[in-house]
mmCIF file of C-alpha atoms and ligand atoms in Angstrom:
data_model
loop_
_atom_site.group_PDB
_atom_site.id
_atom_site.type_symbol
_atom_site.label_atom_id
_atom_site.label_comp_id
_atom_site.label_asym_id
_atom_site.label_seq_id
_atom_site.Cartn_x
_atom_site.Cartn_y
_atom_site.Cartn_z
ATOM 1 C CA MET A 1 -41.956 -5.462 33.708
ATOM 2 C CA SER A 2 -41.104 -7.499 30.572
ATOM 3 C CA THR A 3 -37.811 -9.396 30.373
ATOM 4 C CA VAL A 4 -36.574 -6.855 27.734
ATOM 5 C CA GLN A 5 -37.412 -3.913 29.937
ATOM 6 C CA THR A 6 -35.752 -5.660 32.956
ATOM 7 C CA VAL A 7 -32.533 -6.244 31.010
ATOM 8 C CA THR A 8 -32.340 -2.842 29.367
ATOM 9 C CA SER A 9 -33.198 -0.969 32.545
ATOM 10 C CA PHE A 10 -30.497 -2.902 34.384
ATOM 11 C CA TYR A 11 -27.860 -2.126 31.865
ATOM 12 C CA ALA A 12 -28.908 1.365 30.893
ATOM 13 C CA SER A 13 -26.995 3.547 33.279
ATOM 14 C CA GLU A 14 -27.884 7.202 33.730
ATOM 15 C CA GLY A 15 -25.025 9.453 32.534
ATOM 16 C CA ILE A 16 -22.913 6.655 30.995
ATOM 17 C CA ARG A 17 -21.956 8.582 27.920
ATOM 18 C CA ALA A 18 -20.934 11.577 30.099
ATOM 19 C CA ARG A 19 -18.780 9.240 32.282
ATOM 20 C CA LEU A 20 -17.217 7.761 29.143
ATOM 21 C CA GLU A 21 -16.270 11.179 27.748
ATOM 22 C CA LYS A 22 -14.832 12.204 31.104
ATOM 23 C CA SER A 23 -12.775 9.056 31.467
ATOM 24 C CA LEU A 24 -11.442 9.471 27.825
ATOM 25 C CA GLU A 25 -10.450 12.979 28.706
ATOM 26 C CA GLU A 26 -8.738 12.102 31.967
ATOM 27 C CA SER A 27 -6.949 9.314 30.169
ATOM 28 C CA GLY A 28 -5.627 11.705 27.532
ATOM 29 C CA LEU A 29 -7.757 10.066 24.848
ATOM 30 C CA ALA A 30 -10.223 12.882 24.144
ATOM 31 C CA GLN A 31 -8.831 13.510 20.712
ATOM 32 C CA ALA A 32 -9.248 10.996 17.797
ATOM 33 C CA PRO A 33 -7.892 8.573 16.863
ATOM 34 C CA ILE A 34 -7.743 6.083 19.791
ATOM 35 C CA GLU A 35 -5.737 2.803 19.607
ATOM 36 C CA TRP A 36 -8.445 0.080 20.125
ATOM 37 C CA SER A 37 -6.336 -1.701 22.915
ATOM 38 C CA LYS A 38 -6.309 1.474 25.019
ATOM 39 C CA LEU A 39 -10.043 0.828 25.786
ATOM 40 C CA ALA A 40 -9.527 -2.749 26.936
ATOM 41 C CA MET A 41 -10.037 -2.161 30.668
ATOM 42 C CA ALA A 42 -13.326 -0.496 29.926
ATOM 43 C CA ASP A 43 -14.990 -2.070 26.865
ATOM 44 C CA GLN A 44 -14.798 -5.765 27.692
ATOM 45 C CA PHE A 45 -17.834 -6.413 29.899
ATOM 46 C CA HIS A 46 -17.000 -9.915 31.029
ATOM 47 C CA ALA A 47 -14.762 -11.749 33.441
ATOM 48 C CA GLY A 48 -11.295 -12.161 32.023
ATOM 49 C CA GLY A 49 -11.476 -8.965 29.977
ATOM 50 C CA LEU A 50 -9.407 -8.846 26.743
ATOM 51 C CA GLU A 51 -7.629 -12.250 27.496
ATOM 52 C CA ALA A 52 -11.062 -13.988 27.404
ATOM 53 C CA THR A 53 -11.859 -12.297 24.047
ATOM 54 C CA ARG A 54 -8.452 -13.465 22.728
ATOM 55 C CA ALA A 55 -9.434 -17.012 23.724
ATOM 56 C CA VAL A 56 -12.794 -16.560 21.899
ATOM 57 C CA GLY A 57 -10.911 -15.162 18.857
ATOM 58 C CA ALA A 58 -8.490 -18.137 18.807
ATOM 59 C CA ALA A 59 -11.392 -20.599 18.976
ATOM 60 C CA LEU A 60 -13.218 -18.899 15.992
ATOM 61 C CA ALA A 61 -10.047 -17.996 14.077
ATOM 62 C CA PRO A 62 -12.084 -15.823 11.561
ATOM 63 C CA GLU A 63 -10.624 -15.375 8.099
ATOM 64 C CA LYS A 64 -9.770 -12.006 6.711
ATOM 65 C CA GLY A 65 -12.861 -10.527 5.218
ATOM 66 C CA GLY A 66 -15.121 -13.046 6.966
ATOM 67 C CA ARG A 67 -18.329 -11.946 8.702
ATOM 68 C CA VAL A 68 -18.812 -12.657 12.419
ATOM 69 C CA LEU A 69 -21.788 -11.975 14.626
ATOM 70 C CA ASP A 70 -21.552 -10.905 18.260
ATOM 71 C CA VAL A 71 -24.732 -11.438 20.133
ATOM 72 C CA GLY A 72 -25.116 -9.010 23.060
ATOM 73 C CA SER A 73 -22.158 -6.976 21.891
ATOM 74 C CA GLY A 74 -22.235 -4.495 24.756
ATOM 75 C CA PHE A 75 -19.750 -1.726 24.212
ATOM 76 C CA GLY A 76 -18.230 -3.449 21.181
ATOM 77 C CA GLY A 77 -14.871 -4.412 22.694
ATOM 78 C CA ALA A 78 -14.811 -7.907 21.135
ATOM 79 C CA ALA A 79 -15.881 -6.537 17.773
ATOM 80 C CA ARG A 80 -12.987 -4.176 17.753
ATOM 81 C CA PHE A 81 -10.464 -6.731 18.866
ATOM 82 C CA LEU A 82 -11.644 -9.325 16.199
ATOM 83 C CA ALA A 83 -11.704 -6.738 13.410
ATOM 84 C CA ALA A 84 -8.223 -5.284 14.252
ATOM 85 C CA THR A 85 -6.613 -8.713 14.808
ATOM 86 C CA TYR A 86 -8.224 -10.876 12.110
ATOM 87 C CA GLY A 87 -9.320 -8.304 9.515
ATOM 88 C CA CYS A 88 -12.887 -9.624 9.620
ATOM 89 C CA HIS A 89 -16.174 -7.687 9.755
ATOM 90 C CA VAL A 90 -18.117 -7.996 13.093
ATOM 91 C CA ALA A 91 -21.819 -7.236 13.293
ATOM 92 C CA GLY A 92 -22.988 -6.663 16.874
ATOM 93 C CA VAL A 93 -26.632 -6.930 18.083
ATOM 94 C CA ASP A 94 -27.640 -5.759 21.545
ATOM 95 C CA LEU A 95 -30.861 -5.026 23.398
ATOM 96 C CA THR A 96 -29.627 -1.935 25.134
ATOM 97 C CA PRO A 97 -29.742 1.230 23.000
ATOM 98 C CA ASP A 98 -27.076 3.189 24.928
ATOM 99 C CA TYR A 99 -24.658 0.330 24.529
ATOM 100 C CA VAL A 100 -25.248 0.137 20.750
ATOM 101 C CA GLU A 101 -24.582 3.839 20.540
ATOM 102 C CA ILE A 102 -21.267 3.665 22.564
ATOM 103 C CA ALA A 103 -20.149 0.678 20.576
ATOM 104 C CA SER A 104 -20.611 2.577 17.330
ATOM 105 C CA TYR A 105 -18.987 5.679 18.717
ATOM 106 C CA LEU A 106 -15.901 3.809 20.029
ATOM 107 C CA SER A 107 -15.425 1.858 16.759
ATOM 108 C CA ASP A 108 -15.588 5.168 14.994
ATOM 109 C CA ARG A 109 -13.018 6.768 17.330
ATOM 110 C CA THR A 110 -10.684 3.780 16.783
ATOM 111 C CA GLY A 111 -10.950 3.894 13.066
ATOM 112 C CA LEU A 112 -12.798 0.503 12.921
ATOM 113 C CA ALA A 113 -16.254 1.914 11.924
ATOM 114 C CA GLU A 114 -16.075 0.115 8.575
ATOM 115 C CA ALA A 115 -15.222 -3.184 10.030
ATOM 116 C CA ASN A 116 -17.874 -3.091 12.725
ATOM 117 C CA SER A 117 -21.647 -2.469 12.705
ATOM 118 C CA PHE A 118 -23.941 -2.426 15.713
ATOM 119 C CA GLN A 119 -27.689 -2.572 15.900
ATOM 120 C CA ILE A 120 -30.436 -2.809 18.478
ATOM 121 C CA GLY A 121 -31.956 -6.343 18.442
ATOM 122 C CA SER A 122 -32.792 -9.351 20.408
ATOM 123 C CA ALA A 123 -30.861 -12.666 20.619
ATOM 124 C CA LEU A 124 -34.268 -14.345 20.482
ATOM 125 C CA GLU A 125 -35.156 -12.791 17.225
ATOM 126 C CA LEU A 126 -31.951 -11.997 15.380
ATOM 127 C CA PRO A 127 -32.427 -9.259 12.804
ATOM 128 C CA HIS A 128 -30.495 -11.305 10.142
ATOM 129 C CA ALA A 129 -31.325 -13.648 7.299
ATOM 130 C CA ASP A 130 -30.445 -17.322 7.369
ATOM 131 C CA ALA A 131 -26.862 -18.504 6.761
ATOM 132 C CA GLN A 132 -25.248 -15.063 6.884
ATOM 133 C CA PHE A 133 -22.176 -15.477 9.116
ATOM 134 C CA ASP A 134 -18.828 -17.316 9.069
ATOM 135 C CA GLY A 135 -18.695 -17.399 12.928
ATOM 136 C CA ALA A 136 -20.537 -16.037 15.965
ATOM 137 C CA LEU A 137 -19.796 -15.385 19.595
ATOM 138 C CA THR A 138 -21.615 -14.362 22.736
ATOM 139 C CA GLN A 139 -19.987 -13.329 26.016
ATOM 140 C CA HIS A 140 -21.796 -13.055 29.349
ATOM 141 C CA VAL A 141 -25.269 -12.725 27.710
ATOM 142 C CA GLY A 142 -26.864 -16.118 28.401
ATOM 143 C CA MET A 143 -27.276 -15.290 32.072
ATOM 144 C CA ASN A 144 -29.868 -12.746 30.940
ATOM 145 C CA ILE A 145 -31.787 -15.226 28.812
ATOM 146 C CA ALA A 146 -34.234 -17.808 30.126
ATOM 147 C CA ASP A 147 -34.930 -19.442 26.826
ATOM 148 C CA LYS A 148 -31.398 -20.519 25.851
ATOM 149 C CA GLN A 149 -32.761 -23.024 23.306
ATOM 150 C CA ARG A 150 -34.374 -20.228 21.265
ATOM 151 C CA PHE A 151 -31.246 -18.122 21.589
ATOM 152 C CA TYR A 152 -28.937 -20.947 20.242
ATOM 153 C CA ASP A 153 -31.464 -21.955 17.586
ATOM 154 C CA GLU A 154 -31.467 -18.367 16.348
ATOM 155 C CA VAL A 155 -27.552 -18.313 16.159
ATOM 156 C CA TYR A 156 -27.634 -21.670 14.378
ATOM 157 C CA ARG A 157 -30.077 -20.288 11.855
ATOM 158 C CA VAL A 158 -27.898 -17.285 10.932
ATOM 159 C CA LEU A 159 -24.657 -19.237 10.688
ATOM 160 C CA LYS A 160 -23.293 -20.678 7.437
ATOM 161 C CA PRO A 161 -22.675 -24.506 7.422
ATOM 162 C CA GLY A 162 -19.305 -25.261 9.024
ATOM 163 C CA ALA A 163 -19.263 -21.996 11.007
ATOM 164 C CA LYS A 164 -18.189 -21.974 14.679
ATOM 165 C CA PHE A 165 -20.019 -20.550 17.702
ATOM 166 C CA ALA A 166 -18.296 -19.541 20.853
ATOM 167 C CA VAL A 167 -20.150 -19.036 24.150
ATOM 168 C CA PHE A 168 -18.319 -17.522 27.053
ATOM 169 C CA ASP A 169 -20.615 -17.404 30.138
ATOM 170 C CA VAL A 170 -20.595 -17.608 33.874
ATOM 171 C CA VAL A 171 -22.066 -20.925 34.949
ATOM 172 C CA ALA A 172 -23.213 -22.204 38.331
ATOM 173 C CA THR A 173 -21.660 -25.331 39.872
ATOM 174 C CA SER A 174 -24.597 -26.161 42.011
ATOM 175 C CA ASP A 175 -28.125 -25.048 42.963
ATOM 176 C CA GLU A 176 -26.749 -23.149 45.955
ATOM 177 C CA PRO A 177 -28.032 -19.496 45.848
ATOM 178 C CA LEU A 178 -25.566 -16.775 44.786
ATOM 179 C CA SER A 179 -25.226 -13.344 46.255
ATOM 180 C CA TYR A 180 -26.599 -10.516 44.168
ATOM 181 C CA PRO A 181 -26.174 -8.047 42.571
ATOM 182 C CA MET A 182 -24.132 -9.760 39.998
ATOM 183 C CA PRO A 183 -22.789 -7.899 36.913
ATOM 184 C CA TRP A 184 -25.808 -9.158 34.813
ATOM 185 C CA ALA A 185 -28.659 -8.885 37.252
ATOM 186 C CA ALA A 186 -29.632 -7.008 40.384
ATOM 187 C CA ARG A 187 -31.706 -9.843 41.795
ATOM 188 C CA ALA A 188 -31.733 -13.655 41.682
ATOM 189 C CA GLU A 189 -35.227 -13.528 39.980
ATOM 190 C CA ASP A 190 -33.707 -11.762 36.955
ATOM 191 C CA SER A 191 -30.796 -14.101 36.584
ATOM 192 C CA PHE A 192 -30.894 -17.172 34.324
ATOM 193 C CA ILE A 193 -27.450 -18.569 35.170
ATOM 194 C CA VAL A 194 -27.421 -22.372 34.689
ATOM 195 C CA GLN A 195 -24.984 -25.234 35.138
ATOM 196 C CA PRO A 196 -22.738 -26.108 32.133
ATOM 197 C CA ASP A 197 -24.680 -29.258 31.140
ATOM 198 C CA ALA A 198 -27.681 -27.129 30.320
ATOM 199 C CA ILE A 199 -25.723 -25.029 27.827
ATOM 200 C CA GLN A 200 -24.069 -28.059 26.282
ATOM 201 C CA ALA A 201 -27.433 -29.752 25.855
ATOM 202 C CA ALA A 202 -29.100 -26.738 24.314
ATOM 203 C CA LEU A 203 -26.220 -26.320 21.860
ATOM 204 C CA ILE A 204 -26.551 -29.939 20.793
ATOM 205 C CA LYS A 205 -30.373 -29.750 20.483
ATOM 206 C CA ALA A 206 -29.936 -26.680 18.302
ATOM 207 C CA GLY A 207 -27.914 -28.861 15.900
ATOM 208 C CA PHE A 208 -24.363 -27.956 16.717
ATOM 209 C CA VAL A 209 -21.716 -30.617 16.748
ATOM 210 C CA GLY A 210 -18.269 -31.051 18.223
ATOM 211 C CA VAL A 211 -19.208 -29.114 21.332
ATOM 212 C CA VAL A 212 -16.153 -28.600 23.665
ATOM 213 C CA SER A 213 -16.070 -26.691 26.854
ATOM 214 C CA GLU A 214 -13.231 -25.206 28.875
ATOM 215 C CA ASP A 215 -12.950 -23.876 32.320
ATOM 216 C CA LYS A 216 -11.546 -20.255 32.159
ATOM 217 C CA THR A 217 -12.056 -19.369 35.840
ATOM 218 C CA GLY A 218 -8.280 -18.880 36.406
ATOM 219 C CA MET A 219 -8.236 -16.278 33.579
ATOM 220 C CA ALA A 220 -11.329 -14.656 34.968
ATOM 221 C CA LEU A 221 -9.707 -14.285 38.466
ATOM 222 C CA GLU A 222 -6.613 -12.880 36.986
ATOM 223 C CA GLY A 223 -8.746 -10.384 35.106
ATOM 224 C CA PHE A 224 -10.363 -9.168 38.399
ATOM 225 C CA ALA A 225 -6.893 -8.870 39.963
ATOM 226 C CA GLN A 226 -5.695 -6.846 36.934
ATOM 227 C CA MET A 227 -8.766 -4.620 37.147
ATOM 228 C CA ALA A 228 -8.077 -3.934 40.854
ATOM 229 C CA ARG A 229 -4.466 -3.126 40.062
ATOM 230 C CA VAL A 230 -5.439 -0.678 37.395
ATOM 231 C CA MET A 231 -8.067 1.012 39.424
ATOM 232 C CA GLN A 232 -5.546 1.482 42.306
ATOM 233 C CA SER A 233 -2.724 2.715 40.112
ATOM 234 C CA PRO A 234 -2.234 6.569 40.117
ATOM 235 C CA GLY A 235 -1.655 6.873 36.370
ATOM 236 C CA PRO A 236 -4.007 8.723 33.976
ATOM 237 C CA GLN A 237 -5.145 5.430 32.459
ATOM 238 C CA SER A 238 -6.729 4.293 35.751
ATOM 239 C CA SER A 239 -9.923 6.319 35.265
ATOM 240 C CA LEU A 240 -10.775 4.401 32.097
ATOM 241 C CA ASN A 241 -12.109 1.205 33.569
ATOM 242 C CA LEU A 242 -15.351 -0.744 33.469
ATOM 243 C CA ALA A 243 -16.453 0.076 37.052
ATOM 244 C CA ALA A 244 -15.973 3.793 36.438
ATOM 245 C CA LEU A 245 -17.941 3.595 33.194
ATOM 246 C CA LEU A 246 -20.850 1.595 34.731
ATOM 247 C CA GLY A 247 -20.921 3.594 37.947
ATOM 248 C CA GLY A 248 -23.613 2.749 40.541
ATOM 249 C CA GLY A 249 -23.483 -0.630 42.210
ATOM 250 C CA SER A 250 -21.112 -2.141 39.743
ATOM 251 C CA ARG A 251 -18.223 -2.502 42.149
ATOM 252 C CA GLN A 252 -20.367 -4.595 44.480
ATOM 253 C CA ALA A 253 -21.473 -6.716 41.604
ATOM 254 C CA PHE A 254 -17.937 -7.363 40.516
ATOM 255 C CA GLN A 255 -16.979 -8.176 44.078
ATOM 256 C CA ASN A 256 -19.800 -10.755 44.365
ATOM 257 C CA LEU A 257 -18.868 -12.393 41.023
ATOM 258 C CA GLY A 258 -15.170 -12.463 41.954
ATOM 259 C CA ALA A 259 -15.992 -14.024 45.338
ATOM 260 C CA SER A 260 -18.340 -16.617 43.811
ATOM 261 C CA LEU A 261 -15.567 -17.637 41.308
ATOM 262 C CA ALA A 262 -12.927 -17.836 43.978
ATOM 263 C CA GLU A 263 -15.236 -20.007 46.183
ATOM 264 C CA GLY A 264 -16.081 -22.299 43.334
ATOM 265 C CA LYS A 265 -19.761 -21.406 43.345
ATOM 266 C CA THR A 266 -19.494 -20.217 39.749
ATOM 267 C CA ARG A 267 -17.090 -20.827 36.908
ATOM 268 C CA ALA A 268 -16.148 -18.845 33.809
ATOM 269 C CA GLN A 269 -16.732 -21.357 30.995
ATOM 270 C CA LEU A 270 -15.959 -21.243 27.259
ATOM 271 C CA PHE A 271 -17.983 -23.510 24.934
ATOM 272 C CA VAL A 272 -17.190 -23.837 21.258
ATOM 273 C CA ALA A 273 -19.498 -25.573 18.877
ATOM 274 C CA GLN A 274 -19.814 -25.898 15.113
ATOM 275 C CA LYS A 275 -22.668 -25.890 12.645
ATOM 276 C CA PRO A 276 -22.338 -29.076 10.576
ATOM 277 C CA GLU A 277 -20.944 -28.660 7.042
ATOM 278 C CA VAL A 278 -23.983 -30.443 5.786
ATOM 279 C CA ALA A 279 -27.275 -29.945 7.560
ATOM 280 C CA ASP A 280 -28.700 -33.051 9.213
ATOM 281 C CA VAL A 281 -32.047 -33.726 7.480
ATOM 282 C CA SER A 282 -32.968 -36.817 9.421
HETATM 283 C C1 SAM B 301 -22.558 -8.397 30.642
HETATM 284 S S1 SAM B 301 -22.896 -7.574 29.149
HETATM 285 C C2 SAM B 301 -21.770 -8.229 28.023
HETATM 286 C C3 SAM B 301 -21.421 -7.368 26.839
HETATM 287 C C4 SAM B 301 -20.446 -7.937 25.881
HETATM 288 N N1 SAM B 301 -20.825 -9.251 25.389
HETATM 289 C C5 SAM B 301 -19.081 -8.006 26.500
HETATM 290 O O1 SAM B 301 -18.681 -9.059 26.925
HETATM 291 O O2 SAM B 301 -18.312 -6.996 26.623
HETATM 292 C C6 SAM B 301 -24.424 -8.329 28.620
HETATM 293 C C7 SAM B 301 -24.944 -7.600 27.342
HETATM 294 O O3 SAM B 301 -26.034 -8.541 26.799
HETATM 295 C C8 SAM B 301 -27.078 -7.680 26.285
HETATM 296 N N2 SAM B 301 -28.248 -8.536 26.322
HETATM 297 C C9 SAM B 301 -28.865 -9.167 27.353
HETATM 298 N N3 SAM B 301 -29.908 -9.848 26.928
HETATM 299 C C10 SAM B 301 -29.950 -9.795 25.501
HETATM 300 C C11 SAM B 301 -30.820 -10.223 24.535
HETATM 301 N N4 SAM B 301 -31.917 -10.982 24.782
HETATM 302 N N5 SAM B 301 -30.608 -9.889 23.275
HETATM 303 C C12 SAM B 301 -29.507 -9.078 22.968
HETATM 304 N N6 SAM B 301 -28.666 -8.584 23.837
HETATM 305 C C13 SAM B 301 -28.905 -8.932 25.075
HETATM 306 C C14 SAM B 301 -27.125 -6.545 27.270
HETATM 307 O O4 SAM B 301 -27.759 -5.431 26.732
HETATM 308 C C15 SAM B 301 -25.642 -6.278 27.556
HETATM 309 O O5 SAM B 301 -25.090 -5.417 26.570
#
């Protein structure tokens, strides 16, 4: 199986659209329009949920009308948050066709279709011309990509000079094996989690400057606790959550990630880097 097939067959989840419709109905959101924040327990497919996306938004601080790229945009939760909060346009690109379809559907239902666009594509071959974007983000995608250098080279290529790039990923703290499934891979063989130095080095090699990195593990653990509280609460909103949407073995994967973060085997790490204002031609 190619890496693309491994990734898309892992994320493509039989019946996901039907589960989404059912959750929206049970939560009283079957009729348009939906307020974007009501989706936050289901459409933020990364540790720390909406709070992590807020941190990414604060790091990028996109200008009203600016163009931001979300690489591996999933269900489009970050795109909706950024468009609604900052008034920017967000273009999402993702390998998994079902996710691109759901992202477009939810942006439509939240009245953000004009501020968001989603297309199928690879982080390793972005379907965009050079120097198009005022900022870029990627959340919990790098663990699916072996060739991080090519990934970051591609993001560098499509950013305008001076634009910022935020990477929010799970990183390993040692070579010690992790328990799988994880939310990004069923097996260790399909996981490309690395230690933070490797991400930092690849960003610098791509040409980014001013790379800073921050440990967001506390925020990630609070996100897991909040998810557990929502799933246990009896209210109608409790059925609209990420585990219900993903179905299958997702609960075990979230448990494994939560345990690895709590034990210090992994960390949730935010990196922010900038394409230089003037390209280095040396
Ligand atoms: C864990 S989900 C995160 C989704 C989203 N970033 C979020 O935080 O809500 C990982 C996403 O990355 C996408 N992905 C994985 N490898 C990719 C690649 N090489 N190019 C584009 N998207 C990719 C998957 O299809 C999936 O939607």
